[in-house]
Structures are given as C-alpha cells and as structure tokens.
PDB file of C-alpha atoms and ligand atoms in Angstrom:
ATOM      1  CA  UNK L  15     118.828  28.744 187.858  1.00 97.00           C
ATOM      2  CA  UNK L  16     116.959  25.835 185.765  1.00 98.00           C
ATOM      3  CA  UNK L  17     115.323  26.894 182.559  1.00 98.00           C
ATOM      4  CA  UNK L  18     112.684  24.455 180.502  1.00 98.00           C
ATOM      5  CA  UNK L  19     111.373  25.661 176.864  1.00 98.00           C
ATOM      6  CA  UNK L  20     108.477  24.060 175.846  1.00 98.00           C
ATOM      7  CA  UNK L  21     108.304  24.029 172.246  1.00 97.00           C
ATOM      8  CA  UNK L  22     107.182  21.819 169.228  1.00 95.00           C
ATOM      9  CA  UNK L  23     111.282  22.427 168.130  1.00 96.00           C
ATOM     10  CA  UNK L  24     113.714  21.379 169.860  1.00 98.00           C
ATOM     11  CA  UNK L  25     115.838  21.453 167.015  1.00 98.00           C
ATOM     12  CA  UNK L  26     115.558  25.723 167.006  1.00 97.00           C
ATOM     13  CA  UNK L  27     116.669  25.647 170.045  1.00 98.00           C
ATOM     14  CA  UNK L  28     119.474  23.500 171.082  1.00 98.00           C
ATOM     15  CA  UNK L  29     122.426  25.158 169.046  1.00 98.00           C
ATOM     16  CA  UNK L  30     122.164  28.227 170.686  1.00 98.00           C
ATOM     17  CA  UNK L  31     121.842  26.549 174.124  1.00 98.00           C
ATOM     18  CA  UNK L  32     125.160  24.825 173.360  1.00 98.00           C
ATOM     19  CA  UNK L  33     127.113  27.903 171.921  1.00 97.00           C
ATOM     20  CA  UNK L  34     129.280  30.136 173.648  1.00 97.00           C
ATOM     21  CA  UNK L  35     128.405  31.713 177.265  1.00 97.00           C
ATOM     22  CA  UNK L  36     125.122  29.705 177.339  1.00 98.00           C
ATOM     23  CA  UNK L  37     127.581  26.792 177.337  1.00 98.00           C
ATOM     24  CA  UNK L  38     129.429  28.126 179.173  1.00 97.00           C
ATOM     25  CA  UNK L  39     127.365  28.762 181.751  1.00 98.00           C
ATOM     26  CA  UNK L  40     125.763  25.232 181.930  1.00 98.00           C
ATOM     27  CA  UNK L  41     129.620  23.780 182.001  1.00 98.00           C
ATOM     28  CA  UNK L  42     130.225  25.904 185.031  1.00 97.00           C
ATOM     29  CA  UNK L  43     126.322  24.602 186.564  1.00 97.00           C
ATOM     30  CA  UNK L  44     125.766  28.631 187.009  1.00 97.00           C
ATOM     31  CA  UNK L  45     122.066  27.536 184.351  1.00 98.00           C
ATOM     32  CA  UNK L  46     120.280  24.381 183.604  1.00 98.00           C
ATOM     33  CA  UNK L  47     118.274  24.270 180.351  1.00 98.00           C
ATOM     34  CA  UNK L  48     115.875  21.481 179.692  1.00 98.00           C
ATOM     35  CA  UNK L  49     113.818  20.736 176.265  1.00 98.00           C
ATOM     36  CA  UNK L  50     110.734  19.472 176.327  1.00 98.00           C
ATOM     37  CA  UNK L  51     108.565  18.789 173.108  1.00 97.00           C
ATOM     38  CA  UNK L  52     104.920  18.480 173.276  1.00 94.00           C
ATOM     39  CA  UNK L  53     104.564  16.281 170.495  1.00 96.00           C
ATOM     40  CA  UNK L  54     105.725  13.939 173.419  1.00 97.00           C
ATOM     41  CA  UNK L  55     102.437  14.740 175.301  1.00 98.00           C
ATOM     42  CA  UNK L  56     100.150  14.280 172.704  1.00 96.00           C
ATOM     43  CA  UNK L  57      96.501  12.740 173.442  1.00 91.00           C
ATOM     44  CA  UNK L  58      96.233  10.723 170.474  1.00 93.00           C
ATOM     45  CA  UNK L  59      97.767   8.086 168.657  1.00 94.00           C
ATOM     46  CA  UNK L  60      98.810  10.164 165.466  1.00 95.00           C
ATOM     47  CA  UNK L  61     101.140  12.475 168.287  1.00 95.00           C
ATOM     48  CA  UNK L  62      99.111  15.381 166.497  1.00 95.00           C
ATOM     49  CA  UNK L  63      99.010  18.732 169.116  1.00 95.00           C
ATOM     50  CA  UNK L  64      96.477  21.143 166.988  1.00 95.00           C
ATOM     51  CA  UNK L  65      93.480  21.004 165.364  1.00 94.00           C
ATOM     52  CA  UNK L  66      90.841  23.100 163.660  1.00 95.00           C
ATOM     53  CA  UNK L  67      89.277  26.225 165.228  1.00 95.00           C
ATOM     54  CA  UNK L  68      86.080  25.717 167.190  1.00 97.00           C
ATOM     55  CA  UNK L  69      83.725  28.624 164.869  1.00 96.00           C
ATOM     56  CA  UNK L  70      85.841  27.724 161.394  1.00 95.00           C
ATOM     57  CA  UNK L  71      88.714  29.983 159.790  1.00 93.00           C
ATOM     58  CA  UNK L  72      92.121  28.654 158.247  1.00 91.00           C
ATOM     59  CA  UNK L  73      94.563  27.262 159.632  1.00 91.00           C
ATOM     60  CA  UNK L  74      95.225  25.073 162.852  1.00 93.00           C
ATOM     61  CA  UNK L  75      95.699  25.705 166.474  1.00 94.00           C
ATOM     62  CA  UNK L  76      97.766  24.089 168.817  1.00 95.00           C
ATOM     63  CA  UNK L  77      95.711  22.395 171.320  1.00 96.00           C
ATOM     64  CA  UNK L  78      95.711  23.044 175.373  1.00 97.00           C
ATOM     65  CA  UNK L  79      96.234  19.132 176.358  1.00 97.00           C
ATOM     66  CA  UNK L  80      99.515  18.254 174.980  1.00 97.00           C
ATOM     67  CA  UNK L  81     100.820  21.587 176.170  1.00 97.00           C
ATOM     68  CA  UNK L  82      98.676  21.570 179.802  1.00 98.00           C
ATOM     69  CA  UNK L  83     100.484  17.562 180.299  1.00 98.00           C
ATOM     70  CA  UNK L  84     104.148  19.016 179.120  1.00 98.00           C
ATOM     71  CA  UNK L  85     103.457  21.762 181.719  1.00 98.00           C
ATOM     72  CA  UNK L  86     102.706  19.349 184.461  1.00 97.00           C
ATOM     73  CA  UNK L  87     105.429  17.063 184.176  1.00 98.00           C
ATOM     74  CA  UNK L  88     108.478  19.158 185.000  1.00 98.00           C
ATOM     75  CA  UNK L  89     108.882  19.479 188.633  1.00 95.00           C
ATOM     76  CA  UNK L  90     107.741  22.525 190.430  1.00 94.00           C
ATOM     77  CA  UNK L  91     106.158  23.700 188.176  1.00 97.00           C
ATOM     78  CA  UNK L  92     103.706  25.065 190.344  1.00 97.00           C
ATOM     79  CA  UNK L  93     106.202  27.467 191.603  1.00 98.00           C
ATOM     80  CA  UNK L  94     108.113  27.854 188.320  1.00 98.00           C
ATOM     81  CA  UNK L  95     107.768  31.315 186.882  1.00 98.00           C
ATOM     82  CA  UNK L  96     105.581  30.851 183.655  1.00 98.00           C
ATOM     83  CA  UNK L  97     105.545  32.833 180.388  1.00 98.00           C
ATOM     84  CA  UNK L  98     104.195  32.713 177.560  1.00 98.00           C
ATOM     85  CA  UNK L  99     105.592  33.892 174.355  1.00 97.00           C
ATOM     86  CA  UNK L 100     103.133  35.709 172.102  1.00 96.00           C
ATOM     87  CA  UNK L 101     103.058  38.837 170.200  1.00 94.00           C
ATOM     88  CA  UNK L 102     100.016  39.740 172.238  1.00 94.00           C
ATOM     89  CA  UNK L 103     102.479  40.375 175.383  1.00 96.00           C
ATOM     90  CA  UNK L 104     103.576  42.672 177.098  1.00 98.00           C
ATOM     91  CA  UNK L 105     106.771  44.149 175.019  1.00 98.00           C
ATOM     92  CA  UNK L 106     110.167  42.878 176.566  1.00 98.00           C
ATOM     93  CA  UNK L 107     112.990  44.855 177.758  1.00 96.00           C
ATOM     94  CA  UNK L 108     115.989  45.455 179.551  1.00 94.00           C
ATOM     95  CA  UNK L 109     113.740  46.205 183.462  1.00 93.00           C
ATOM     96  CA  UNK L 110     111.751  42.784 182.840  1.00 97.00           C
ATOM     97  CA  UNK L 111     115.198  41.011 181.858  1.00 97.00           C
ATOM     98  CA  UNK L 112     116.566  42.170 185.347  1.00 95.00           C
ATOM     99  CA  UNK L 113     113.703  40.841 187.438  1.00 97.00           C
ATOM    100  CA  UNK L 114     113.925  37.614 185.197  1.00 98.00           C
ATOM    101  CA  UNK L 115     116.966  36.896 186.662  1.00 97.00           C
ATOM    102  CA  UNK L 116     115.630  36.294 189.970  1.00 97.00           C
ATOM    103  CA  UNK L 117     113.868  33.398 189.564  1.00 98.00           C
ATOM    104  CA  UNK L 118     115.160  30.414 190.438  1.00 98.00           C
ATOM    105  CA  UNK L 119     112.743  28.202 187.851  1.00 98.00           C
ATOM    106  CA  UNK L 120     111.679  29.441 184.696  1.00 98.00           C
ATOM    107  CA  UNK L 121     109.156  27.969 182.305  1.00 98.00           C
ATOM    108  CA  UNK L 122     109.483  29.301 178.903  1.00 98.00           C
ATOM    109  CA  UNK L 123     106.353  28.240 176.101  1.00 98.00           C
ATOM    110  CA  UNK L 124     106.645  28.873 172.877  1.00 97.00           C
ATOM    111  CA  UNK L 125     103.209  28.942 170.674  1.00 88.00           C
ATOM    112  CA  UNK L 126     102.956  28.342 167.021  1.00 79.00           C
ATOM    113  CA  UNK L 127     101.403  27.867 163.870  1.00 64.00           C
ATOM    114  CA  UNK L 128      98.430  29.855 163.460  1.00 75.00           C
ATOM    115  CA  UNK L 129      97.921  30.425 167.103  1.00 89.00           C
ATOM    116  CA  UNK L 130      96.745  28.210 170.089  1.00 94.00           C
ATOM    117  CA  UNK L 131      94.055  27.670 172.532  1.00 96.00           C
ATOM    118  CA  UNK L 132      93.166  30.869 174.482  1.00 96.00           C
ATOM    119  CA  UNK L 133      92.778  28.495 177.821  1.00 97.00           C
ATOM    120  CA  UNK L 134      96.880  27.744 177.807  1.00 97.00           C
ATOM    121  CA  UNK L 135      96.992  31.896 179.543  1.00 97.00           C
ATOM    122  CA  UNK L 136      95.189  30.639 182.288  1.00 98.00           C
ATOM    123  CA  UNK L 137      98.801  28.285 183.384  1.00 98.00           C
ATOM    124  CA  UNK L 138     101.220  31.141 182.879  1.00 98.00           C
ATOM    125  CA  UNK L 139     102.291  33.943 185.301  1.00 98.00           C
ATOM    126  CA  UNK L 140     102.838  36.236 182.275  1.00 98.00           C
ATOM    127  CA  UNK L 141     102.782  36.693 178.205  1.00 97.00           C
ATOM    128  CA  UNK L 142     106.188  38.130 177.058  1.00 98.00           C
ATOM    129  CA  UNK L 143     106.696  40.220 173.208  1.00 97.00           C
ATOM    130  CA  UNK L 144     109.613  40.429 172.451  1.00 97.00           C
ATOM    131  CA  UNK L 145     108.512  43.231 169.538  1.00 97.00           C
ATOM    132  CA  UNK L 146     105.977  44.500 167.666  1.00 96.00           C
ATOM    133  CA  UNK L 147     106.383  41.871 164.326  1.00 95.00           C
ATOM    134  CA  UNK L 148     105.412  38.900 164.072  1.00 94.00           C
ATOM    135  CA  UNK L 149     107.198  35.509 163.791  1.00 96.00           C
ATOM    136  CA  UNK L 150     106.809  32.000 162.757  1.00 94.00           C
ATOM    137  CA  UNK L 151     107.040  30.948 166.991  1.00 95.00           C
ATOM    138  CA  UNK L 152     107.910  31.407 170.307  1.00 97.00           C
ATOM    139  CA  UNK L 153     111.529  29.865 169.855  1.00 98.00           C
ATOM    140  CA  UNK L 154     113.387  33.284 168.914  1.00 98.00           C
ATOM    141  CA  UNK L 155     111.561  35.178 171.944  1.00 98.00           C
ATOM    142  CA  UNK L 156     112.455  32.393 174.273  1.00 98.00           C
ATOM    143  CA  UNK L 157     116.409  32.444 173.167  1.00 98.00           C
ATOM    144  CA  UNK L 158     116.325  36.298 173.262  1.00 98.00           C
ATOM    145  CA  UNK L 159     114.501  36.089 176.728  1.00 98.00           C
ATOM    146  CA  UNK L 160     117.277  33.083 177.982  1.00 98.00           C
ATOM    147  CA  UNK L 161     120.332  34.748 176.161  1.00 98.00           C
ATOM    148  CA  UNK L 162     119.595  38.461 177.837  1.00 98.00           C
ATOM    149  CA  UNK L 163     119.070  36.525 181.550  1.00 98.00           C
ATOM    150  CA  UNK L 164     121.706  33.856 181.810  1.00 98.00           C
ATOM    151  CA  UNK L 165     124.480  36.704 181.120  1.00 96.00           C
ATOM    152  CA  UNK L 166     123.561  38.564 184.136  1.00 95.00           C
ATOM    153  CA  UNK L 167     123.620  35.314 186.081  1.00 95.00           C
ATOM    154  CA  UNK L 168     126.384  36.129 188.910  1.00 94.00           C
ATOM    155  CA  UNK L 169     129.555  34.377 187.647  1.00 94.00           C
ATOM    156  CA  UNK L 170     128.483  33.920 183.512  1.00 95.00           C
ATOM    157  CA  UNK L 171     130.253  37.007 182.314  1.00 92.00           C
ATOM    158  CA  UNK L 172     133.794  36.588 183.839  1.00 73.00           C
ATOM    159  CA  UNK L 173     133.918  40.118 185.178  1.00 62.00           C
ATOM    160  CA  UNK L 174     131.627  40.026 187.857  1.00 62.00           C
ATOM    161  CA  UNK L 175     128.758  42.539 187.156  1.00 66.00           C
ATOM    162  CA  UNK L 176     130.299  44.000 184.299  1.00 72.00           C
ATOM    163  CA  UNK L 177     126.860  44.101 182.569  1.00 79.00           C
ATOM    164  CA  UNK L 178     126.588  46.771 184.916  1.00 73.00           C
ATOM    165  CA  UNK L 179     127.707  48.992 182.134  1.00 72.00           C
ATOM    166  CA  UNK L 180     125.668  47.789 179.237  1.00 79.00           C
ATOM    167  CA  UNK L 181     123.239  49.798 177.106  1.00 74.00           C
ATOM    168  CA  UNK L 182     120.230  49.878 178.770  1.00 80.00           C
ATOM    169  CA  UNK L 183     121.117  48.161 182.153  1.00 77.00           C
ATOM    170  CA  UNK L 184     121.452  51.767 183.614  1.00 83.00           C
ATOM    171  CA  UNK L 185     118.438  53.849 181.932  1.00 90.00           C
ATOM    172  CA  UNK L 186     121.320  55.026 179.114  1.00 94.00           C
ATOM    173  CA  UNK L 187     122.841  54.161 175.609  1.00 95.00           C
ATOM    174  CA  UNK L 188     126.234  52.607 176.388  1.00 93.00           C
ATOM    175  CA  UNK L 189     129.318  55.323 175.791  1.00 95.00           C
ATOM    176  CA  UNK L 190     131.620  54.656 172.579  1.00 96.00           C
ATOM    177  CA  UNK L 191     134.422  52.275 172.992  1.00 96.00           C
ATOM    178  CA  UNK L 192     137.585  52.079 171.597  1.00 98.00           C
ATOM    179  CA  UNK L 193     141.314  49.974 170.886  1.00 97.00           C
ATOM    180  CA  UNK L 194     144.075  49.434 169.307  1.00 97.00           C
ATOM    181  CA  UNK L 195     144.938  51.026 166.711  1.00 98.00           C
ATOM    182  CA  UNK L 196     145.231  54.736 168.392  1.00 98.00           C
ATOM    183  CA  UNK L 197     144.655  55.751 164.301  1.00 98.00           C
ATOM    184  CA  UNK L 198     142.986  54.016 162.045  1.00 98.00           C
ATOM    185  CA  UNK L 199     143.090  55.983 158.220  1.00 98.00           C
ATOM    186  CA  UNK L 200     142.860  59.245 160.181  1.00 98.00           C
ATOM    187  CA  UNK L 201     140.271  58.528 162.473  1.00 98.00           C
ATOM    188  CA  UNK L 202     141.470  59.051 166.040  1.00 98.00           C
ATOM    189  CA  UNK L 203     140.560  57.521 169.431  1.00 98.00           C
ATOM    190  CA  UNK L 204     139.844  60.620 171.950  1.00 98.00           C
ATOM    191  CA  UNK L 205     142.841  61.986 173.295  1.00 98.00           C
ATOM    192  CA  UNK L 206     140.667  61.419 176.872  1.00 98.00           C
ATOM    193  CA  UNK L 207     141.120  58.160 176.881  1.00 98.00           C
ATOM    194  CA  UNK L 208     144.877  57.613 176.428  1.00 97.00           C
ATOM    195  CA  UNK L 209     145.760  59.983 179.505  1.00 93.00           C
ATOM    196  CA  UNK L 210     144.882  57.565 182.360  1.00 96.00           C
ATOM    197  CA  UNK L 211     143.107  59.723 184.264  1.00 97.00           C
ATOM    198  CA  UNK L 212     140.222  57.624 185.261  1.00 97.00           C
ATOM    199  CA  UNK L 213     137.841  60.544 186.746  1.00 97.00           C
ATOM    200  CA  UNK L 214     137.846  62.551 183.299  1.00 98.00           C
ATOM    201  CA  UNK L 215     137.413  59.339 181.652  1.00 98.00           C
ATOM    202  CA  UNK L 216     134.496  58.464 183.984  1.00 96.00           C
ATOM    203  CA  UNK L 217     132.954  62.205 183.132  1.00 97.00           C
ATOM    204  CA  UNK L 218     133.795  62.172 179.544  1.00 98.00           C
ATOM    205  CA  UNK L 219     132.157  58.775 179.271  1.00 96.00           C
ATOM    206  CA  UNK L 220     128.575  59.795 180.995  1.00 96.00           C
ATOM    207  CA  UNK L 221     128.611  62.603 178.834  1.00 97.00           C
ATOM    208  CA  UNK L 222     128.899  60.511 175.675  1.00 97.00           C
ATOM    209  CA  UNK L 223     125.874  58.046 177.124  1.00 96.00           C
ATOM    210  CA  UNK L 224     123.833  61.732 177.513  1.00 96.00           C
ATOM    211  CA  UNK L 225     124.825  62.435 174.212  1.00 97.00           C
ATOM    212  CA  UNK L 226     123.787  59.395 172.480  1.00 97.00           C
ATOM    213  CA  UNK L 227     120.970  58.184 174.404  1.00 97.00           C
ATOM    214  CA  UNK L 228     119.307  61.952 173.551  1.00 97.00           C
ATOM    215  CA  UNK L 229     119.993  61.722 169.449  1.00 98.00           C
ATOM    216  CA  UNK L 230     119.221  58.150 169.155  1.00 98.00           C
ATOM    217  CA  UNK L 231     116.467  57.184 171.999  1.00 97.00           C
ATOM    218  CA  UNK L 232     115.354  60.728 173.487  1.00 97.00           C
ATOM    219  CA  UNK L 233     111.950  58.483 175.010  1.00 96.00           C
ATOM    220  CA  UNK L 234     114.603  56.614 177.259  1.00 94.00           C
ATOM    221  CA  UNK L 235     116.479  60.111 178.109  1.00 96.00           C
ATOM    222  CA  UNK L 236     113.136  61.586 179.289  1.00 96.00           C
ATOM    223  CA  UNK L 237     112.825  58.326 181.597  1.00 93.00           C
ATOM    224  CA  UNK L 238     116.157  58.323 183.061  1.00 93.00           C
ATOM    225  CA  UNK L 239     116.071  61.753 183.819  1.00 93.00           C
ATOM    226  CA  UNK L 240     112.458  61.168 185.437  1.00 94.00           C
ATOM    227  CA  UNK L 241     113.772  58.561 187.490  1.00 90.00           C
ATOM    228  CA  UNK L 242     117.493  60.423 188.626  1.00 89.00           C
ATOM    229  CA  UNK L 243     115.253  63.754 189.684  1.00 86.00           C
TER     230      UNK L 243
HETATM  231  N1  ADE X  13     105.505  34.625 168.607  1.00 88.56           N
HETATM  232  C1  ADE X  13     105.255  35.190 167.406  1.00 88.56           C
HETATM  233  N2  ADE X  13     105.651  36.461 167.371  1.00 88.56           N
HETATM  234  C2  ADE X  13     106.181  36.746 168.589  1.00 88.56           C
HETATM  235  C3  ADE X  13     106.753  37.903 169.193  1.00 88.56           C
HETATM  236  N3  ADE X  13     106.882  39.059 168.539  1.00 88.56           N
HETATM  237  N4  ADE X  13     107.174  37.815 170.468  1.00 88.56           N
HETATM  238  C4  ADE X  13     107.038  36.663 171.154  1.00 88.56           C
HETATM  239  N5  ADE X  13     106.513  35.541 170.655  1.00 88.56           N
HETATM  240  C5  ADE X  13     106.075  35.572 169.385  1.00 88.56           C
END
C-alpha cells in the first residue's frame, strides 16, 4: 500500500510516520508513505499557496494551483483514492477505516489556514472528519486516518488479524483485559479467566462487550444488534 499526504507541513507529519508500527511497517515494505509540500508547487516566485477571498472577509485561503500541480505529480494519481480532510466531511470511523484498507494508493490532503478554494473537491473521491471540532489542519486527521489503516495492513500487527478483536472492529466495545498481578490492593482479576477453559472465557468475554458497549455507547448496541438479527 503507498500513502502520499499533501500538506503545507511536513514537519507535523514525519515523526509519527517514523515511530513505532508505522515504522515498522515501512521497514518490513508492508506501507509506503511519501510527503509532499505544496509550497513546492507554488505559481509564483514568493512560493506563496493562498491568497485573499474573492467577495472580502479575513483571513487567507489556500489556493487550488499549488495544490491541483502537487496532485498531479505523484503517479497514478488518477487512480489513487483521494480525500480530503475537512471538518465539512463525512465523520470517520471504524467501517470507513476497514474499506480504507483496500486501496492500494491513497492520497491524503490536508487543508489549512482559514480554509481553501471550494474547486480543490472537485479532485478528490471523498471529504473525511475525523470529528465534530475543529483544528488548526488536515495533518492530525490524516495521521489518525494512516495510523487506524496501516495496523490492519495484513502482516503490521504481528498476530495476524488480531485487530479482529478491537473495539469497534466487530460492531462492540472491546471486553476488559487483564495480567499479572492476579491482586492488585484487593482488586481481583475474574476467577473466569484463570481456569483455562477457553469456551466460558469466550462467553464470559461477549457478555462483558454486551455489557459495556450498552452503558457506554447504547447507539452502537442498537446497530449491532440491527445488523446480527
Ligand atoms: N481540518 C480541520 N478540522 C478538521 C477535522 N475535524 N477533521 C478533518 N480535517 C480537519
């Protein structure tokens, strides 16, 4: 899988491209990130990439031509999968992560300042939230958008498919986990999970994901129940 960020940045983003499984995963080839700043594809001879809004207002946007020529350069990019991040998406979560993963190019573009030209949506395949707050750029969404895909990337978390059991990747809250020590001040780990027998572990364990998922997030209970009918 080959990932490019396009971002005004670079320095936002690197670090956590070169930390821990994202590292990993690019020392094993399983990813391939690539940086690309815009500034690089300015039009003018100041490298400026925004301007003032066309109909007045503060503050600057960033302009469509630096971004448009970034766009272009990387190969396929015609066939890359294209998003956008903007608070104006459409809110990520676990479902899109799992289709993300999928794609075998993905172009990541990270707006900022005060906004940017409305004509960069007509490049990108989709606009991507990753909440309902706003921040200072793209850069955050794009790392929570690479760091949530590359870990389901067959072969980037050593057990293979072990993500299987996260929070969310089934429709549920993950179940409570525990080790050493069996008591910590008085607090106990569950005398179910020190007896080895794996099929009351296995129902003990769904039951806790029931459990939890209904106190803390009864909107995704209602939807996993909707869907396991
Ligand atoms: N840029 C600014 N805020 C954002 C958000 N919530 N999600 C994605 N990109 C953004």
């Amino acid at each position: 899988m080959k990932i490019t960020v396009l971002t005004l940045f670079p320095e936002m983003i690197k670090p956590l491209l070169n930390s821990s499984i994202l590292k990993r995963a690019q020392d094993q080839q399983l990813v391939d990130f690539e940086i690309i700043n815009y500034r690089d594809f300015s039009t003018n001879k100041h490298k400026t990439v925004d301007d003032t809004p066309y109909g007045g207002g503060a503050g600057m946007v960033l302009s469509v031509e630096p971004i448009y020529y970034a766009l272009t350069s990387i190969e396929n990019y015609e066939t890359a999968y294209k998003i956008l991040l903007t608070p104006q998406g459409k809110t990520y979560n676990q479902e899109l992560a799992n289709k993300l993963v999928y794609k075998e190019n993905l172009i990541l573009i990270c707006g900022h300042y005060e906004g940017f030209d409305d004509r960069i949506r007509d490049y990108v395949d989709v606009e991507i939230s990753i909440g309902d707050y706003v921040l200072t750029g793209g850069e955050i969404g794009a790392l929570a958008i690479i760091d949530s895909v590359v870990r389901m990337v067959p072969g980037v978390i050593g057990d293979e498919g072990s993500y299987i059991n996260d929070s969310f990747y089934s429709g549920l809250l993950d179940y409570p986990q525990y080790t050493k020590p069996r008591d910590f001040k008085g607090k106990k780990v569950p005398e179910v999970l020190l007896n080895g027998n794996h099929k009351l572990i296995d129902k003990w364990r769904k039951e806790k994901q029931i459990e939890r998922t209904k106190q803390r997030r009864p909107d995704l209970l209602e939807k996993y129940q909707k869907n396991n009918k």
